[in-house]
Coordinates of C-alpha atoms and ligand atoms in Angstrom, one line a residue:
M16 CA 75.3 91.7 91.0
T17 CA 77.8 94.4 91.8
A18 CA 78.7 95.6 95.3
P19 CA 77.2 98.8 96.4
Q20 CA 79.2 101.9 95.6
A21 CA 79.9 104.3 98.5
G22 CA 77.1 106.7 98.7
E23 CA 74.5 104.4 97.2
T24 CA 73.7 102.6 100.3
G25 CA 72.4 105.5 102.4
T26 CA 75.3 105.1 104.7
P27 CA 78.1 106.9 102.7
E28 CA 80.6 106.6 105.6
R29 CA 80.8 102.8 105.1
K30 CA 82.6 102.1 101.9
P31 CA 82.4 98.6 100.5
V32 CA 85.3 96.4 101.6
I33 CA 87.8 94.8 99.1
L34 CA 90.3 92.3 100.0
S35 CA 92.8 90.8 97.8
G36 CA 96.4 89.2 97.9
I37 CA 99.4 88.1 96.2
Q38 CA 101.8 85.3 97.2
P39 CA 105.5 86.3 97.7
S40 CA 106.6 83.1 96.0
G41 CA 108.1 84.4 92.7
D42 CA 108.9 87.5 90.8
L43 CA 105.9 89.6 89.7
M44 CA 105.1 89.7 85.9
I45 CA 104.0 92.7 84.0
G46 CA 100.4 91.2 84.1
H47 CA 100.4 91.5 87.9
Y48 CA 100.6 95.2 87.4
T49 CA 98.3 95.7 84.4
G50 CA 95.8 93.0 85.6
A51 CA 95.8 93.5 89.4
L52 CA 97.9 96.2 91.2
R53 CA 97.1 99.1 88.8
N54 CA 93.4 98.2 89.3
W55 CA 93.9 98.0 93.2
K56 CA 95.3 101.5 93.1
K57 CA 92.1 102.8 91.5
L58 CA 89.9 100.8 93.9
Q59 CA 91.4 102.5 96.9
E60 CA 89.4 105.7 95.9
S61 CA 86.0 104.2 96.3
H62 CA 86.7 101.2 98.7
E63 CA 88.0 100.3 102.1
C64 CA 90.9 98.0 100.8
F65 CA 92.9 95.2 102.5
F66 CA 95.7 94.1 100.5
A67 CA 97.5 91.0 101.9
L68 CA 100.9 89.3 101.2
V69 CA 99.8 85.8 101.5
N70 CA 102.9 84.0 102.8
L71 CA 101.0 81.1 104.4
H72 CA 99.7 80.3 100.9
A73 CA 103.1 80.4 99.5
I74 CA 104.5 77.8 101.7
T75 CA 102.3 75.1 100.3
V76 CA 105.1 74.9 97.9
Y77 CA 108.5 74.8 99.5
Q78 CA 110.2 78.2 99.7
K79 CA 113.9 78.8 100.6
P80 CA 113.4 80.8 104.0
A81 CA 115.8 83.6 103.0
E82 CA 114.1 84.2 99.7
L83 CA 110.6 84.0 101.1
R84 CA 111.8 86.7 103.5
R85 CA 113.4 89.0 100.9
R86 CA 110.5 88.4 98.5
S87 CA 107.9 89.5 101.1
L88 CA 109.5 92.8 101.6
E89 CA 110.0 93.3 97.8
L90 CA 106.4 92.5 97.2
L91 CA 105.4 95.1 99.8
A92 CA 107.7 97.6 97.9
L93 CA 106.0 96.7 94.6
Y94 CA 102.5 97.3 96.0
M95 CA 103.5 100.7 96.9
A96 CA 105.6 101.4 93.8
C97 CA 102.4 100.5 91.9
G98 CA 100.6 103.2 93.7
I99 CA 99.0 101.5 96.6
D100 CA 99.0 103.8 99.5
P101 CA 99.6 102.5 103.0
E102 CA 97.8 105.6 104.5
R103 CA 94.6 104.6 102.5
S104 CA 94.8 100.8 102.3
T105 CA 95.7 98.3 104.8
L106 CA 98.7 96.4 103.7
F107 CA 99.6 93.4 105.7
V108 CA 101.4 90.0 105.9
Q109 CA 99.0 87.2 106.3
S110 CA 101.1 85.4 109.1
H111 CA 101.0 88.5 111.1
V112 CA 97.3 88.0 111.7
P113 CA 96.9 84.6 113.4
Q114 CA 93.1 84.8 112.8
H115 CA 93.7 83.6 109.2
A116 CA 95.0 80.3 110.2
E117 CA 92.4 80.0 113.1
L118 CA 89.4 80.8 111.0
G119 CA 90.9 78.6 108.2
W120 CA 90.7 75.6 110.6
I121 CA 87.2 76.3 111.6
L122 CA 86.1 76.5 108.0
N123 CA 88.0 73.3 107.2
C124 CA 85.5 71.6 109.5
I125 CA 82.6 72.6 107.2
T126 CA 84.4 71.9 103.9
P127 CA 83.7 68.7 102.0
I128 CA 87.1 67.1 100.9
G129 CA 85.6 66.1 97.6
Q130 CA 85.0 69.7 96.7
L131 CA 88.7 70.5 97.4
Q132 CA 89.8 67.7 95.4
R133 CA 87.9 68.7 92.4
M134 CA 89.5 72.3 92.5
T135 CA 91.3 72.8 89.1
Q136 CA 94.2 74.5 90.8
F137 CA 94.8 71.6 93.3
K138 CA 94.8 69.1 90.5
D139 CA 97.4 71.1 88.3
K140 CA 99.6 71.7 91.3
S141 CA 99.4 68.2 92.5
R142 CA 100.6 67.2 88.9
R143 CA 103.4 69.7 89.1
N144 CA 104.5 68.8 92.5
E145 CA 104.2 65.1 92.5
K146 CA 106.7 64.7 95.3
N147 CA 105.1 67.2 97.7
I148 CA 101.2 66.8 97.6
N149 CA 100.7 68.1 101.1
A150 CA 97.5 68.7 103.0
G151 CA 98.2 72.4 102.6
L152 CA 97.9 72.3 98.9
L153 CA 94.4 70.7 99.3
N154 CA 93.2 73.2 101.9
Y155 CA 94.7 76.2 100.3
P156 CA 91.3 77.4 99.0
V157 CA 89.9 77.2 102.6
L158 CA 92.6 79.6 103.9
M159 CA 91.8 81.9 101.0
A160 CA 88.1 81.8 102.1
A161 CA 89.3 82.8 105.6
D162 CA 91.3 85.7 104.2
I163 CA 88.3 87.0 102.6
L164 CA 85.5 86.3 105.1
L165 CA 87.5 87.7 108.1
Y166 CA 87.3 91.2 106.7
Q167 CA 83.6 90.9 105.6
A168 CA 84.7 91.8 102.1
D169 CA 82.0 92.9 99.7
C170 CA 84.0 92.1 96.6
V171 CA 87.3 90.4 95.7
P172 CA 89.3 91.3 92.6
V173 CA 90.7 88.0 91.3
G174 CA 91.9 86.6 88.0
D175 CA 90.2 83.9 86.1
D176 CA 92.2 81.2 87.7
Q177 CA 90.9 82.2 91.2
K178 CA 87.2 82.3 90.3
Q179 CA 86.6 78.7 91.4
H180 CA 88.1 79.5 94.8
L181 CA 85.9 82.5 95.2
E182 CA 83.0 80.3 94.4
L183 CA 84.1 78.1 97.3
T184 CA 84.4 81.0 99.6
R185 CA 80.9 82.0 98.8
D186 CA 79.6 78.4 99.4
L187 CA 81.4 78.3 102.8
A188 CA 79.9 81.7 103.7
I189 CA 76.4 80.6 102.8
R190 CA 76.8 77.1 104.5
F191 CA 78.1 78.9 107.8
N192 CA 75.4 81.5 107.8
S193 CA 72.7 78.8 107.4
M194 CA 74.2 76.5 110.0
Y195 CA 74.8 79.2 112.6
S196 CA 72.9 82.3 111.5
E197 CA 74.0 85.3 109.5
T198 CA 77.6 85.8 110.2
F199 CA 79.6 86.4 107.0
K200 CA 79.1 88.8 104.1
V201 CA 79.0 86.6 101.0
P202 CA 81.6 88.2 98.7
E203 CA 81.1 89.0 95.0
P204 CA 84.0 88.7 92.4
Y205 CA 85.1 92.0 91.1
I206 CA 85.5 91.7 87.3
A207 CA 88.1 94.0 86.0
P208 CA 87.4 96.2 83.0
R209 CA 88.3 94.5 79.7
E210 CA 91.7 96.1 79.3
E211 CA 92.9 95.0 82.7
G212 CA 91.5 91.6 82.2
A213 CA 93.3 91.0 79.0
R214 CA 95.2 87.7 79.0
I215 CA 99.0 88.0 78.3
M216 CA 100.3 84.9 76.8
S217 CA 103.8 83.5 76.8
L218 CA 106.3 85.2 74.5
Q219 CA 107.7 81.8 73.5
D220 CA 104.5 79.9 73.2
P221 CA 101.5 82.3 72.6
T222 CA 99.0 79.5 73.0
A223 CA 100.0 79.2 76.8
K224 CA 99.4 81.8 79.5
M225 CA 102.5 83.8 80.5
S226 CA 103.6 82.2 83.9
K227 CA 106.0 83.4 86.5
S228 CA 107.2 79.8 86.9
D229 CA 108.0 79.3 83.3
P230 CA 111.5 77.6 83.1
D231 CA 112.1 79.4 79.8
R232 CA 113.2 82.9 81.1
N233 CA 112.4 84.5 77.7
A234 CA 108.8 83.5 77.9
S235 CA 107.7 86.0 80.7
L236 CA 108.1 89.6 81.1
M237 CA 108.8 90.4 84.8
L238 CA 107.9 93.7 86.5
L239 CA 111.5 94.4 87.5
D240 CA 113.1 93.3 84.3
P241 CA 115.9 95.8 83.4
P242 CA 115.3 97.6 80.1
D243 CA 117.9 95.7 78.1
V244 CA 116.4 92.4 79.4
I245 CA 112.9 93.6 78.2
R246 CA 114.3 94.7 74.8
A247 CA 116.0 91.2 74.3
K248 CA 112.9 89.3 75.3
L249 CA 110.9 91.1 72.7
R250 CA 113.4 90.6 70.1
R251 CA 113.3 86.9 70.8
A252 CA 109.4 86.8 70.9
V253 CA 107.8 84.1 68.8
T254 CA 105.8 85.3 65.9
D255 CA 103.7 83.8 63.2
S256 CA 104.5 82.9 59.6
G257 CA 103.9 85.9 57.5
S258 CA 105.1 89.3 58.4
S259 CA 102.1 91.8 58.6
I260 CA 100.8 93.3 61.7
A261 CA 97.3 92.0 61.9
Y262 CA 95.1 90.9 65.0
D263 CA 93.9 87.4 64.5
P264 CA 94.3 85.4 67.8
D265 CA 93.2 82.1 66.3
E266 CA 95.3 82.1 63.2
R267 CA 98.2 84.3 64.3
P268 CA 98.4 84.0 68.1
G269 CA 102.1 85.4 68.3
I270 CA 101.6 88.8 66.8
S271 CA 98.1 89.1 68.4
N272 CA 99.7 88.7 71.8
L273 CA 102.2 91.3 71.1
M274 CA 99.4 93.5 69.9
T275 CA 97.5 93.0 73.0
L276 CA 100.7 94.0 75.1
Y277 CA 101.1 97.1 72.8
R278 CA 97.4 98.1 73.6
I279 CA 97.9 97.6 77.3
V280 CA 101.0 99.6 77.7
T281 CA 100.1 102.5 75.0
G282 CA 96.4 102.4 74.9
I283 CA 96.5 102.2 71.1
G284 CA 93.9 99.9 69.7
F285 CA 94.4 97.1 67.3
E286 CA 93.1 98.8 64.1
E287 CA 95.3 101.8 64.7
Q288 CA 98.3 99.6 65.3
E289 CA 97.5 97.9 61.9
E290 CA 97.4 101.2 60.1
R291 CA 100.5 102.5 61.7
Y292 CA 102.7 99.5 60.9
S293 CA 101.1 98.6 57.6
G294 CA 104.0 97.6 55.3
Q295 CA 106.5 97.2 58.1
G296 CA 107.7 93.9 59.3
Y297 CA 107.8 92.4 62.7
G298 CA 111.3 93.9 63.5
P299 CA 110.4 97.5 63.8
Y300 CA 107.1 96.6 65.5
K301 CA 109.0 94.5 68.2
K302 CA 111.5 97.3 68.7
D303 CA 108.8 100.0 69.3
L304 CA 107.0 97.6 71.6
G305 CA 110.1 97.0 73.5
E306 CA 110.6 100.7 74.0
A307 CA 106.9 101.2 74.9
I308 CA 107.1 98.5 77.6
V309 CA 110.4 100.0 79.0
A310 CA 108.8 103.4 79.3
F311 CA 105.6 102.0 80.8
L312 CA 107.5 100.1 83.6
E313 CA 110.2 102.8 84.3
P314 CA 108.2 104.8 86.7
V315 CA 107.2 101.7 88.8
Q316 CA 110.9 100.5 88.7
E317 CA 112.1 103.9 89.8
R318 CA 109.8 104.1 92.8
F319 CA 110.4 100.5 93.7
K320 CA 114.2 101.3 94.1
E321 CA 113.6 104.1 96.3
I322 CA 111.1 102.3 98.5
I323 CA 113.1 99.1 98.9
G324 CA 116.1 101.0 100.3
D325 CA 114.3 101.9 103.3
R326 CA 113.7 98.7 105.2
K327 CA 112.8 100.3 108.5
A328 CA 110.0 102.2 106.9
L329 CA 108.7 99.1 105.2
E330 CA 108.7 97.2 108.6
E331 CA 106.8 100.2 110.2
I332 CA 104.2 99.9 107.4
L333 CA 103.7 96.2 108.1
D334 CA 103.4 96.6 111.8
A335 CA 100.7 99.3 111.3
G336 CA 99.0 97.2 108.7
A337 CA 99.0 94.1 110.9
A338 CA 97.5 96.0 113.8
K339 CA 94.6 97.4 111.7
A340 CA 94.1 93.9 110.1
R341 CA 94.0 92.1 113.4
D342 CA 91.7 94.6 114.8
R343 CA 89.1 93.8 112.0
A344 CA 89.9 90.1 112.0
R345 CA 89.5 89.5 115.7
R346 CA 86.0 91.1 115.5
T347 CA 84.8 88.6 113.0
L348 CA 86.5 85.6 114.7
D349 CA 85.1 86.5 118.1
K350 CA 81.6 86.5 116.5
V351 CA 82.4 83.1 114.8
H352 CA 83.7 81.6 118.3
R353 CA 80.4 82.7 120.0
K354 CA 78.3 81.4 117.2
I355 CA 79.8 77.8 117.1
G356 CA 79.9 77.3 120.8
L357 CA 83.7 77.8 121.6
L358 CA 83.7 78.8 125.3
G359 CA 84.8 82.3 126.3
G360 CA 84.6 84.5 123.3
R361 CA 86.5 87.5 123.5
R362 CA 88.3 86.9 126.8
Y363 CA 90.7 84.5 125.1
Ligands
LIG428 N1 95.2 82.3 95.7 C1 95.5 83.7 95.3 C2 96.3 83.6 94.0 O1 97.2 82.7 94.0 C3 96.1 84.5 96.3 C4 95.2 84.7 97.5 C5 95.2 84.2 98.7 C6 94.1 85.7 97.4 N2 94.1 84.8 99.4 C7 93.4 85.6 98.7 C8 93.5 86.4 96.4 C9 92.3 86.3 99.0 C10 92.4 87.1 96.7 C11 91.8 87.2 98.0 O2 96.3 84.4 93.1

């Protein structure tokens, strides 16, 4: 099922609502742009969009305070550099809207622990952070459900790794609605078009997903990597034995991953790449790909530099975003309070 498009529902003034968020916990990779932000930019035209900086999720893993602060502003500037327009979409920081944590608590009270313990991401993260398996890590997906349900989101653009969390969100909405009567919209995942959903693998191990927390800095391409860094990372990218440019993800994952990147940044398909580079080795191919990525990221990087310089403007955008988000979130939370019998409703 897909969410209704504006105009199809008979009430054209109500656009379907989108909510999504990114954690300000590390540098963004090229895939955040091609897989998420570029798509969010388009969605602004047809949807009412709420884009959060989910700093309460970020602290489930220890963050140095000064870095968390800096990264939060940088993430906002990146949203905008990627074309998200604060006049059209609501850009806000999760902790500026206390209703997230409040609804999170309430939803915790209808969430079976077993379901949280079975979450793939919880299991992965507990393996990786053995010394800090805190309750926040377990309850992380419940807070995410609160993020989504507070805005009565119709659809949620998420990557593969978040589908299970969205499934939990739907379960919680359905459970709450059946326990207390219709309250929450049950959200649908928004599945990105194939190109945007393409998986980008590590440049050093093309059988593993590219990850922002990879200790090998040559493995991942960051959105803000300077041109020379991008060129160097491509020169060092792992390729397969043989030397022809041919797409074959099972037998030749290295070159196939580079070809995917090439297609993402230039729009040129695999066959045409194969033709263009027939008889040429990896060297010239990687060099061209490096230049293509540099050119692709340049406009975003330029805009980022301009935007990040005006801290006051960024703070004003966050203030305005928080006010809009709180307004919407409060409406949902008041309803929830009334339904479950918390005394007083709106007055508190
Ligand atoms: N868990 C998401 C991630 O790591 C981030 C997130 C938090 C989110 N709340 C959300 C994404 C709500 C979509 C909607 O990618």
